[in-house]
XYZ file of C-alpha atoms in Angstrom:
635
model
C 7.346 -39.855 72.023
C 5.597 -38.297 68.964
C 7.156 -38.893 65.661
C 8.428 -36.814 62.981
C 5.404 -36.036 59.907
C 8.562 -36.275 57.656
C 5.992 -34.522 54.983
C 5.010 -30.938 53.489
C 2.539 -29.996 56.062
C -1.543 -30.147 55.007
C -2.079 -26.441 53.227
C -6.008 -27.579 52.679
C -5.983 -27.893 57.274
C -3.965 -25.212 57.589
C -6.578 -22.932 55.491
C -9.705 -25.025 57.221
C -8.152 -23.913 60.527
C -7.907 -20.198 59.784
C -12.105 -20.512 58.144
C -12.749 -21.618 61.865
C -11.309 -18.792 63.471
C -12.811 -16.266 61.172
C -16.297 -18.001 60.850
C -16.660 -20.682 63.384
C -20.388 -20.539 62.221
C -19.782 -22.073 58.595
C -17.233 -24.928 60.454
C -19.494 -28.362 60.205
C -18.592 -32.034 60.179
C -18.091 -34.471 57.360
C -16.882 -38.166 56.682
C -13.810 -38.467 54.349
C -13.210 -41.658 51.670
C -12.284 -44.137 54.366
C -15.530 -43.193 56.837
C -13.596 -40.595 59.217
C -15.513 -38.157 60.851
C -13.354 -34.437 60.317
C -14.132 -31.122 60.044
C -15.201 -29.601 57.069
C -16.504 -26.310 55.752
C -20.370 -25.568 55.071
C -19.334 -23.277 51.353
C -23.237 -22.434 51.439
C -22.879 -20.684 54.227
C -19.855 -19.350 53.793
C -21.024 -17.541 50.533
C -23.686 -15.902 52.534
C -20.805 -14.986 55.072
C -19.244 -13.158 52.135
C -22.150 -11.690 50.517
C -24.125 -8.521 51.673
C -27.263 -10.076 50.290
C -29.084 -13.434 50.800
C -27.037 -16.054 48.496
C -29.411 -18.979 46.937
C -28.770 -22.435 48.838
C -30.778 -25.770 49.748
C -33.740 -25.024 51.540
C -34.061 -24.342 55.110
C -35.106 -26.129 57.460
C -34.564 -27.226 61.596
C -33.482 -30.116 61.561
C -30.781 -32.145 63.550
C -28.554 -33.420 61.377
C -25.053 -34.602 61.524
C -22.657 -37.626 59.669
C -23.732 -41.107 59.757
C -27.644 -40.334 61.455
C -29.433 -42.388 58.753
C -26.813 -45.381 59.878
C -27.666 -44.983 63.150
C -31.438 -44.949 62.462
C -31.104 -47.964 60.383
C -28.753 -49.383 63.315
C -31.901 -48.830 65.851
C -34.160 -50.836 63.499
C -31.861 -53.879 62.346
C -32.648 -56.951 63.826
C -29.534 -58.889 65.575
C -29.426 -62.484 65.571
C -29.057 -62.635 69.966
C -30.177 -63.694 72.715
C -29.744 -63.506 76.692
C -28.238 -66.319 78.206
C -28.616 -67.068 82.159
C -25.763 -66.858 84.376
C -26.365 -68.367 87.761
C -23.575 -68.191 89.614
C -23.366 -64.625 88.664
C -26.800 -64.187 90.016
C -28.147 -63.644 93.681
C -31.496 -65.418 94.306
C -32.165 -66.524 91.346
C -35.146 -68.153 91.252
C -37.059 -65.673 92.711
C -36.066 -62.282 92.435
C -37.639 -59.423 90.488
C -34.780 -57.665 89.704
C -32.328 -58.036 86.713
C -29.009 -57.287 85.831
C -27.644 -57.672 82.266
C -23.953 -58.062 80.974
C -23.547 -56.365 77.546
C -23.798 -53.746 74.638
C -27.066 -52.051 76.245
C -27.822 -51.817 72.207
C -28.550 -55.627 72.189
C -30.166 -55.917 75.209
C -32.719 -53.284 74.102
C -33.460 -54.658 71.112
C -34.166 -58.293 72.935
C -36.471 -56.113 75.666
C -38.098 -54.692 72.922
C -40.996 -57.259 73.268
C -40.959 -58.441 76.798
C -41.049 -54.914 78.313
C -42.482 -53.097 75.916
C -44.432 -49.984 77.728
C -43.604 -51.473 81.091
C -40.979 -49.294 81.979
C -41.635 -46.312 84.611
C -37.985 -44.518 85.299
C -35.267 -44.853 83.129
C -32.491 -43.197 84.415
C -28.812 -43.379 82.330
C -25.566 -41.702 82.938
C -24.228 -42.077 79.132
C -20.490 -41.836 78.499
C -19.900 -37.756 77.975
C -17.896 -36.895 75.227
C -14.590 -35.799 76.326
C -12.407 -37.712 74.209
C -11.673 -41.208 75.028
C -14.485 -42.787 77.124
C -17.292 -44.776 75.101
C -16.768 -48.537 73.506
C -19.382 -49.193 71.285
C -21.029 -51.836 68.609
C -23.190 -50.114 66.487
C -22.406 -51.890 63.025
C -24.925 -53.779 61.129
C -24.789 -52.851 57.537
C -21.074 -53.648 57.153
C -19.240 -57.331 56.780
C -16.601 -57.700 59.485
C -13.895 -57.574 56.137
C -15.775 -54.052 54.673
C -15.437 -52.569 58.603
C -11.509 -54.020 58.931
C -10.583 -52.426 55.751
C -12.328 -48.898 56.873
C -11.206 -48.451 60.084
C -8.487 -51.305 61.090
C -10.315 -52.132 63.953
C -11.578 -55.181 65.847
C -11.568 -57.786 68.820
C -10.540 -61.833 68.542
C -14.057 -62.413 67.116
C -13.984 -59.633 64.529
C -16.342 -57.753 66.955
C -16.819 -53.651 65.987
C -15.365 -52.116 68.764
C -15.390 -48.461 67.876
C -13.648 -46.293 70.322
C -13.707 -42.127 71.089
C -10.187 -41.975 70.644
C -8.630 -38.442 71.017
C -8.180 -38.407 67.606
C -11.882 -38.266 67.015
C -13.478 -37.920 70.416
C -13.925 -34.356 69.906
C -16.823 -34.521 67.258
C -19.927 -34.727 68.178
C -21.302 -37.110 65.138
C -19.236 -40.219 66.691
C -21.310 -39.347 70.126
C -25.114 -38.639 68.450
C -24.618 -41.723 66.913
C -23.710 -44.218 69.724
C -26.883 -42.662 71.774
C -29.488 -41.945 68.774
C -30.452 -45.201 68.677
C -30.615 -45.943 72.124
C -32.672 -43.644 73.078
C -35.039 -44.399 69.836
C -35.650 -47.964 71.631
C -35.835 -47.273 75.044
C -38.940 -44.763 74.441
C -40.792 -47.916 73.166
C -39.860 -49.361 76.406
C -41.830 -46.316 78.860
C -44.642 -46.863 79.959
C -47.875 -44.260 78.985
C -46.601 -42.748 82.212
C -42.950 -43.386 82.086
C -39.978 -40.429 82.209
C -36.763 -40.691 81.189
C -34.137 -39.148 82.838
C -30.320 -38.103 81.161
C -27.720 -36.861 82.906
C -25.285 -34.802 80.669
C -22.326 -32.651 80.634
C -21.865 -28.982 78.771
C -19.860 -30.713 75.895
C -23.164 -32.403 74.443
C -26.281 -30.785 76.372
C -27.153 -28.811 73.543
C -27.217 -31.712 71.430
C -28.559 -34.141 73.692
C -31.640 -31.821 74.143
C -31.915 -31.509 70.374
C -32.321 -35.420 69.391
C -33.987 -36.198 72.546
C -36.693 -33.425 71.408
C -36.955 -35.458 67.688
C -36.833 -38.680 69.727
C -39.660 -38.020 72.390
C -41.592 -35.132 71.164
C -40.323 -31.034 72.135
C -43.744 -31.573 73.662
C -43.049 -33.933 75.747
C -39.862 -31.956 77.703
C -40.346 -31.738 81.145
C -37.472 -29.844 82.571
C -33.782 -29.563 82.656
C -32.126 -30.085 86.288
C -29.184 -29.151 87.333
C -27.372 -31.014 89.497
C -24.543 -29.942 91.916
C -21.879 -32.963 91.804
C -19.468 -30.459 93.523
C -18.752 -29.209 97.102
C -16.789 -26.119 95.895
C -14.790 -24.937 92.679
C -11.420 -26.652 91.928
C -8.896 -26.743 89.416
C -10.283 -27.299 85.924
C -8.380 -27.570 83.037
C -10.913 -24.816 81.773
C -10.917 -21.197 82.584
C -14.015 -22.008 84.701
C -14.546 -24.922 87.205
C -17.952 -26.319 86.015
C -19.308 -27.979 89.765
C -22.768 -28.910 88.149
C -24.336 -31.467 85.622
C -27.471 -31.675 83.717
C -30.201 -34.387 84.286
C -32.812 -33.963 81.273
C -36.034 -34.673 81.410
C -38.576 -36.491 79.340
C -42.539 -37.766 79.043
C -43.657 -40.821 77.302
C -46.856 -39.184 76.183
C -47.434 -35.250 75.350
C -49.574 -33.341 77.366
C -52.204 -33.313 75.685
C -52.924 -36.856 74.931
C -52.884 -37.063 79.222
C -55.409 -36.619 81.626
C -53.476 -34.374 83.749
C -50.594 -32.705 82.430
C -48.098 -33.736 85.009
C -49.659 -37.377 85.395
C -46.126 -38.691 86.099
C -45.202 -36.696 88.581
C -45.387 -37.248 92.499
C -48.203 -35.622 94.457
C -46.367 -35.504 97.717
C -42.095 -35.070 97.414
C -40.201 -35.935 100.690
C -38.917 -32.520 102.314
C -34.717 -32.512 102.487
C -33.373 -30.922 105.387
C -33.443 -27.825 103.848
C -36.760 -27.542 103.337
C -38.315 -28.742 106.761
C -36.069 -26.070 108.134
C -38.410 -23.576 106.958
C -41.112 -24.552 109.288
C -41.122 -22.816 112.820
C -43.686 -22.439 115.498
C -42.563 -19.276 117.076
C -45.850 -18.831 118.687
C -46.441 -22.205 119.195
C -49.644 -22.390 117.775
C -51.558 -25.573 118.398
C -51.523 -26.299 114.653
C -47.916 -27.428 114.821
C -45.043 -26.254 112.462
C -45.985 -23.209 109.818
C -43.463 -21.494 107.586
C -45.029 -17.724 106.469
C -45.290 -16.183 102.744
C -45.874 -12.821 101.212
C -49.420 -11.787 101.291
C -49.024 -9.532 98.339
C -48.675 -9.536 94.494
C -47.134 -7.566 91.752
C -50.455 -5.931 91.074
C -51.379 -1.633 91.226
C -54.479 -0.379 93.257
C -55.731 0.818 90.094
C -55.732 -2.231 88.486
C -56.759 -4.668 91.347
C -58.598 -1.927 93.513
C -60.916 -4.637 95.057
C -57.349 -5.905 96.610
C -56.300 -3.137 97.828
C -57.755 -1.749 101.100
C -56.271 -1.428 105.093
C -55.507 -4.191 106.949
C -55.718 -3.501 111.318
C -52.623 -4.414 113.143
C -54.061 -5.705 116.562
C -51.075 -4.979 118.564
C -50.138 -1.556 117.545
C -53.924 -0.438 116.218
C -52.238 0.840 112.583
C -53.881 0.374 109.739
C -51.635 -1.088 107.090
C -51.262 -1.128 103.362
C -49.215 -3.033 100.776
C -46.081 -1.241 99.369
C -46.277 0.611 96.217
C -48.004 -0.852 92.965
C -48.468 -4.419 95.081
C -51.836 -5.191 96.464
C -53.108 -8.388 98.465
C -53.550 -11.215 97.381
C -56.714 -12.289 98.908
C -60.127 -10.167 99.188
C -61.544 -8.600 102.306
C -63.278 -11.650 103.445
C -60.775 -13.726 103.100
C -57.913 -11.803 104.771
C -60.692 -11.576 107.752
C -61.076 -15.526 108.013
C -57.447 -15.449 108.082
C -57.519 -12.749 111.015
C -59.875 -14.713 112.713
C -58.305 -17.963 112.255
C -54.859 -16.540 113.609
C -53.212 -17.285 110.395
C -51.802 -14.191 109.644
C -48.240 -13.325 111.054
C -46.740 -10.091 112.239
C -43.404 -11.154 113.785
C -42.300 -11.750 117.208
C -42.674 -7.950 118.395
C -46.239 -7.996 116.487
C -44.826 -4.660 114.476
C -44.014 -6.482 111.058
C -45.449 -5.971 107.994
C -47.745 -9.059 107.719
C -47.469 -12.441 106.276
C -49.568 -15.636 106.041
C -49.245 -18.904 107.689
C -49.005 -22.341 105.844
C -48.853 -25.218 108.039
C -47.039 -28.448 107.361
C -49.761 -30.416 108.905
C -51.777 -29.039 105.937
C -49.351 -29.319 103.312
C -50.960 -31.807 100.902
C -49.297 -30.712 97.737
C -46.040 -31.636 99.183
C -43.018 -29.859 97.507
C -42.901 -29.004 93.952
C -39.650 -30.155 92.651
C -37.223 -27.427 91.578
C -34.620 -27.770 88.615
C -32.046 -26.362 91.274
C -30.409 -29.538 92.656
C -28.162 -28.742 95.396
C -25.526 -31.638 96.774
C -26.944 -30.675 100.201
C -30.583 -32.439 98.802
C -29.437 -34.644 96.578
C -25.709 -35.546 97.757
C -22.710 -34.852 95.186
C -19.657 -37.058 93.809
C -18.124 -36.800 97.547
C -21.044 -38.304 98.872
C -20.624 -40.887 96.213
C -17.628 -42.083 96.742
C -17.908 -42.496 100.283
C -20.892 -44.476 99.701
C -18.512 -46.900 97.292
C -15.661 -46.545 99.614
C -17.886 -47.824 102.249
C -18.859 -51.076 100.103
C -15.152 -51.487 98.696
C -12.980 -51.081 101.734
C -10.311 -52.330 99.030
C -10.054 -48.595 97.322
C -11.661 -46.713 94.469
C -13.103 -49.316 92.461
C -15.168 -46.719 90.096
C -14.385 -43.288 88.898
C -17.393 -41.346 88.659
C -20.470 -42.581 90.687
C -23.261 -41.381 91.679
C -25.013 -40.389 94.845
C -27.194 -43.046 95.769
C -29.821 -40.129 96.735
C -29.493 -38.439 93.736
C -31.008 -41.411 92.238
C -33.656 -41.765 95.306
C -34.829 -38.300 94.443
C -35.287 -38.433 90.634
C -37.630 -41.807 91.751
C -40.111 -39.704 93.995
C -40.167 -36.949 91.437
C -41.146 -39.772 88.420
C -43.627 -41.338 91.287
C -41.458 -44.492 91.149
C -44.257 -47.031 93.494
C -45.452 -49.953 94.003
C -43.979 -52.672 91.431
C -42.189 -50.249 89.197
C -39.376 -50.739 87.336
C -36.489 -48.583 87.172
C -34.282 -48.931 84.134
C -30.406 -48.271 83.527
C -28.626 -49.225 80.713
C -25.568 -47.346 81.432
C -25.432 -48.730 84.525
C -21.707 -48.390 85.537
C -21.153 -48.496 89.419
C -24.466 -49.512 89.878
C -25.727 -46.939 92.099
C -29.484 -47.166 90.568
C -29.866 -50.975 91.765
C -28.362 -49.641 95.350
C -31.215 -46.450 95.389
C -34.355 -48.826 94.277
C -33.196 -51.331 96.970
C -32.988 -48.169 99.630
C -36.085 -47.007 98.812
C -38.055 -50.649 99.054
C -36.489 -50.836 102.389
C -37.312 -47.597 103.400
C -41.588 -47.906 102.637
C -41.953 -51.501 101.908
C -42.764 -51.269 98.397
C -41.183 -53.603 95.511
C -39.882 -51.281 93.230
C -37.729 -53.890 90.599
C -34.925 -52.793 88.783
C -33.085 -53.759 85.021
C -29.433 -52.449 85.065
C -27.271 -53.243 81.500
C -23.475 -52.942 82.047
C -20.869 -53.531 78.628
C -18.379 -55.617 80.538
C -15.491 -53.212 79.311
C -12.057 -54.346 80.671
C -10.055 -51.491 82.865
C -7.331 -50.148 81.866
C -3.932 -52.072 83.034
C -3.232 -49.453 85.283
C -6.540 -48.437 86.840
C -6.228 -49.305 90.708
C -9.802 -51.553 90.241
C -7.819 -53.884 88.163
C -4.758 -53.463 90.456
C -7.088 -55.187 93.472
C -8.389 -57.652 91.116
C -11.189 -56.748 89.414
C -11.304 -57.338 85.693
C -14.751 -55.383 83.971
C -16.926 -52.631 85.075
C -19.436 -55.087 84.782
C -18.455 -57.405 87.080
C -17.616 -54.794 89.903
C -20.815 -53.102 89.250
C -22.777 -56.605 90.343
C -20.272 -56.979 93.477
C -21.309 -53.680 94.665
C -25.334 -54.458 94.101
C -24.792 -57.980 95.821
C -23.046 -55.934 98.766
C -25.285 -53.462 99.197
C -27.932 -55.833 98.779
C -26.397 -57.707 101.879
C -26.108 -54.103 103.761
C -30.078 -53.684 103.301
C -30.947 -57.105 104.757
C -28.618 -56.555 107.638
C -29.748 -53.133 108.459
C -33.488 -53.636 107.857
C -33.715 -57.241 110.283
C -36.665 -59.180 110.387
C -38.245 -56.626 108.856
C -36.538 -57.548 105.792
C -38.230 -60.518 104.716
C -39.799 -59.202 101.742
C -37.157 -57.403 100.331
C -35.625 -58.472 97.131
C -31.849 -57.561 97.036
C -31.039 -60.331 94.381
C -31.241 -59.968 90.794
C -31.162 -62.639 87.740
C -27.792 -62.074 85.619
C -28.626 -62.241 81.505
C -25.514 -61.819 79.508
C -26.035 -60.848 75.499
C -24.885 -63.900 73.196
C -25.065 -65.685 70.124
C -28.546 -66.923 69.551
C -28.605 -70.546 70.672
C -29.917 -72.058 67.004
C -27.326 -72.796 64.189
C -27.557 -71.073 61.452
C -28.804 -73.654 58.909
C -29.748 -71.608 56.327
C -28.308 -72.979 52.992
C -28.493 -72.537 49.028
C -29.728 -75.879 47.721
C -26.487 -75.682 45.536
C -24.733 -76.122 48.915
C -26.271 -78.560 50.215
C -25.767 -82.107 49.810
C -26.630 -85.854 50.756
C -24.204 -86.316 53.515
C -24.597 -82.579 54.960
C -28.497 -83.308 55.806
C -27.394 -85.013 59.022
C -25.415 -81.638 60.215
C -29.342 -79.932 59.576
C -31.395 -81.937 61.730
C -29.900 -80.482 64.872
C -30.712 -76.371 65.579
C -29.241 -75.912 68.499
C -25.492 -75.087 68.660
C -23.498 -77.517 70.738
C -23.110 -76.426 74.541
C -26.394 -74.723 75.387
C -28.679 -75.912 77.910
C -32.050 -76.054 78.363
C -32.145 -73.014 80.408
C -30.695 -71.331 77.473
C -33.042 -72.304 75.129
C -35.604 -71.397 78.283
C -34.488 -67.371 77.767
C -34.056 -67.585 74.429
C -38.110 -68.886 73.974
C -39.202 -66.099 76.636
C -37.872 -63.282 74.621
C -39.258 -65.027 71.210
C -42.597 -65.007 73.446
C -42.424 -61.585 75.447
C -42.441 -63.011 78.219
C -40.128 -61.108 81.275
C -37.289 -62.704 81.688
C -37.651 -62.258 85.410
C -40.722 -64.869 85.771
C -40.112 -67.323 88.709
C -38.949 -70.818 86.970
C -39.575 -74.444 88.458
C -37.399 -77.124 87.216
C -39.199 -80.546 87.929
C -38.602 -83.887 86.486
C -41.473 -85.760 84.695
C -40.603 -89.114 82.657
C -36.937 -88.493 83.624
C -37.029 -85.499 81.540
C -35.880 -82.109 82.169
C -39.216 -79.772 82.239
C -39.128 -76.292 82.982
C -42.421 -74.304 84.591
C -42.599 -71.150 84.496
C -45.108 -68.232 86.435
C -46.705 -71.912 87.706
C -48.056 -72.421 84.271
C -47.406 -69.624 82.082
C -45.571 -71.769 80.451
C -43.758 -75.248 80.098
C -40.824 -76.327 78.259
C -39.176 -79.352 77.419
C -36.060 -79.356 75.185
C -35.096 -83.152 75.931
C -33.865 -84.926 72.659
C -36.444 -87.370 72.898
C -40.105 -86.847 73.757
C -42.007 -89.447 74.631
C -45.941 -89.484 74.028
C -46.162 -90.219 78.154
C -44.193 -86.605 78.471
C -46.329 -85.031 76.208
C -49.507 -85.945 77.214
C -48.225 -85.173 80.809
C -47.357 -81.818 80.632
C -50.922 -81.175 78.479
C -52.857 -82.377 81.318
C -51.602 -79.544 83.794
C -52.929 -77.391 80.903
C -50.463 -74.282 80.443
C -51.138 -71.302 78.575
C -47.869 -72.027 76.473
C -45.588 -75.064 75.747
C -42.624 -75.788 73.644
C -40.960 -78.326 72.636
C -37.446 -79.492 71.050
C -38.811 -79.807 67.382
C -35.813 -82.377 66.499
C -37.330 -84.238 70.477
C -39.494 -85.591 68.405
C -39.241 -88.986 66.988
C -40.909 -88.338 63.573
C -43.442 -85.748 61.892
C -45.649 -88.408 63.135
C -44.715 -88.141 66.862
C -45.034 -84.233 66.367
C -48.458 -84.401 65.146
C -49.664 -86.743 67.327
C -48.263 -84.129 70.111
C -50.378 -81.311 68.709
C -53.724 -83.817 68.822
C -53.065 -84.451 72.582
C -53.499 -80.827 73.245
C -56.256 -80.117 71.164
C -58.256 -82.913 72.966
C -56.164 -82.283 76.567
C -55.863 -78.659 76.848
C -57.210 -76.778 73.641
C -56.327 -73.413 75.059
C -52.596 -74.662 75.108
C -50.112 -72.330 72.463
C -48.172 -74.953 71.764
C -45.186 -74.300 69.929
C -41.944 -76.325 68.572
C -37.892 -74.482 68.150
């Protein structure tokens, strides 16, 4: 039940409100005194709306520009003191799968890929939150103390976590939703490879926008094309005066065109043909060359100005000479149309009286199909199709809201030339559905496509019927429904199934793992120095402190890891040598000098392991004399 104002109303809204209806062009956005986004009135160009001659104002430029960009900016560049912690039993073959799935704000986790996957990246497909009102959780806030942020917007978790929420109230601006995808976009360009795309998908309410940043993010350049996607089977009832049945997928290069080879260097040579498609390829006459599908032999050209291309052509069952229509001509010169004669290629219909056309055979079809920005839901599948493919993994009920088609997502990977030992990125992973394509697809041709999926583990709402059957975060159902479909695969696919990977290494964004023992010598006294010596905060394992050094090192996170035992010590071995760790509290010379002799390209140690300075130099001597390629390094 809404409650009384009890007060005069707001004269100063009441006049905003009748600007926008006269001149919805001057209407802008602005942040009041406590940091609330609202709408406000642009007096500059309001004058000029008033004024039958060009009124003085700043100076012009195009720009994007909107509240709280330079805090999102700085947001993309502050450093965050993280890490990713390993969750085993989360995981599904751990030890050696490829793939990776990450629990957290996809913020974090980009920052902590920054250096691990930097370039590495060939597809990254999201499905951001779109902004109708109510739908996107984010922490974005680094400039603020927790106190500054209560006291400005009265809003925060147990821990004093930001959560900042497109409430109704605010939902409606589009500031709040440049800002929560500005800087994720900013660092997931660093992570594309020279040959990487990145594809959005993306509503009407922010298309306009999203194209705008995405253009300052990754170069105008470097646009591709704009898809649109059919998620519907037929117009319904819309709260709008029109049903909107289709979606946007934008999409972007790493590199401009002209710093490539070949302009279209990311895309695939050869697309798989949808139904649709092969259906265009007859053999009426059954020529021996198998299935052809005919074209117009004519272009938009006059005699007079192609007259070389314009000349009879000799029907051979009826004996007429025939012409192209008015102001066309052929598109191929006299000796060329007579190869085709001779070659059978040209065809005049069943009866032999139609005007002709020329034969392209599939056989012969090495360009494949260009991709059109027309994606129909019989191609590409819709939201239908998408929830029977959940419905078929959750037998339970509707688990998610909004999935998507499984190959939707199979599609956009042959058009970005997804191959080999790709990875495929989501950090708005939601139901999951990219993990359940890339697994598909390896299945399908044997290759090893690996994925990286990032999922906030956002709590559903009380009433929700996926929290009804049990299931507590998006996060959490989104890994059930890769480890099920990943269990579908190896089922369907048999022995020949060996190879796959369907498992994937869960990583969920914490604390860092060191205590923060940075003090003023003021605060620091004789009887704290004990609390000092130890840098790790209670309750982290080695394999913690494992993650936490791979990131520090760049190192994927998805390296195979041995744990062996050497002086009754806990060693980790990574890639078979890559590197070796040992964060046991004591580090005996025997240990030291054991894991130097297998000479690995990096190894680290517990710093505080050691017994003394002494013991820690002495360390450092073994490998210079042992193995003097060694990194060796100490946390």
């Amino acid at each position: 039940m809404e409650k009384l104002r009890m007060t005069s109303p707001d004269l100063t809204d009441a006049n905003i409100d009748k600007l926008a209806e006269l001149f919805p062009t001057v209407m802008t956005e602005s942040v009041d005194a406590d940091g609330n986004v609202k709408m406000a009135v642009d007096f500059d160009l309001l004058r000029q709306e008033l004024s039958d001659h060009v009124v003085e104002g700043p100076q012009e430029r195009y720009q994007l520009d909107w509240p709280g960009k330079r805090a999102a900016a700085f947001a993309a560049n502050a450093p965050i003191a993280k890490t990713l912690r390993p969750v085993r039993e989360e995981s599904v073959d751990f030890d050696i799968t490829k793939n990776l799935f990450i629990e957290g704000d996809n913020l974090d986790a980009l920052k902590l890929l920054q250096e691990s996957y930097l370039g590495k990246v060939k597809l990254i497909y999201i499905d951001p939150p779109y902004n109708t009102g109510n739908d996107f959780v984010y922490d974005d806030d680094f400039a603020e103390s927790t106190l500054e942020y209560l006291r400005k917007s009265g809003q925060a978790d147990e821990t004093g976590t930001k959560l900042v929420a497109n409430t109704e109230a605010n939902g409606r601006f589009h500031s709040d939703w440049l800002s929560m995808i500005y800087p994720r976009l900013r660092l997931a360009r660093d992570l594309l490879a020279s040959d990487g795309v990145i594809m959005i998908s993306i509503d009407d309410n922010e298309v306009a926008n999203l194209r705008k940043v995405a253009d300052e993010v990754f170069g105008a350049g470097n646009f591709e094309a704009s898809f649109v996607w059919q998620r519907k089977q037929s117009p319904q009832r819309d709260a709008t005066n029109i049903s909107a049945t289709h979606d946007h997928i934008l999409v972007y290069s790493k590199r401009h065109p002209s710093d490539r080879q070949d302009a279209s260097g990311w895309l695939a040579r050869i697309l798989p043909m949808g139904d649709e498609q092969l259906d265009r390829y007859k053999n009426p006459d059954n020529d021996p060359r198998g299935f052809w599908s005919s074209s117009d032999c004519t272009i938009n050209k006059t005699a007079k100005e192609r007259p070389n291309l314009y000349y009879p052509v000799r029907n051979p069952s009826t004996g007429e000479d025939v012409y192209p229509s008015q102001n066309r001509t052929w598109i191929f010169g006299r000796s060329s149309m007579e190869r085709l004669i001779s070659e059978n290629r040209l065809w005049w219909g069943e009866r032999g009286a139609n005007f002709p056309r020329v034969k392209g055979f599939l056989s012969e079809n090495q360009q494949g199909v260009r991709p059109q920005t027309l994606l129909l839901r019989t191609l590409v599948g819709d939201n239908q199709a998408a929830t029977r493919e959940v419905n078929a993994l959750f037998p339970e009920g509707n688990v998610f809201d909004t999935p998507k088609p499984t190959s939707l997502i199979k599609h956009l990977c042959f058009v970005a030339n997804v191959r080999a030992d790709d990875i495929v990125m989501d950090f708005f992973a939601g139901s999951g559905t990219t993990a359940d394509a890339v697994m598909q697809l390896n299945a399908e041709d044997g290759e090893a496509r690996r994925f990286v999926l990032v999922q906030l583990a956002e709590e559903y709402n009380e009433n929700s019927l996926a929290h009804g059957l049990g299931f507590v975060t998006i996060a959490a159902t989104a890994r059930e429904r890769v480890r099920r479909a990943g269990i579908g695969i190896l089922a369907k696919a048999g022995l020949h199934g060996q190879d796959l990977d369907c498992g994937f290494r869960t990583l969920r964004v914490d604390t860092s793992n060191m205590v923060d023992v940075l003090r003023t010598p003021d605060a620091t006294d004789q009887l704290a120095l004990d609390q000092l010596e130890g840098s790790v905060k209670p309750g982290r394992s080695g394999e913690d402190l494992l993650f936490q050094v791979l990131l520090d090192w760049g190192l994927e996170v998805t390296m195979p890891i041995v744990v062996e035992q050497i002086n009754n010590r806990e060693v980790f071995i990574v890639e078979g040598g890559a590197l070796i760790a040992c964060f046991d509290e004591t580090l005996p010379p025997e240990l030291v000098h054991e894991i130097a002799k297998r000479e690995p390209l990096r190894a680290v140690f517990r710093n505080s392991g050691f017994a003394s300075d002494d013991a820690r130099i002495n360390a450092e001597q073994v490998f210079r004399e042992v193995s003097p390629a060694t990194d060796v390094k100490a946390i």
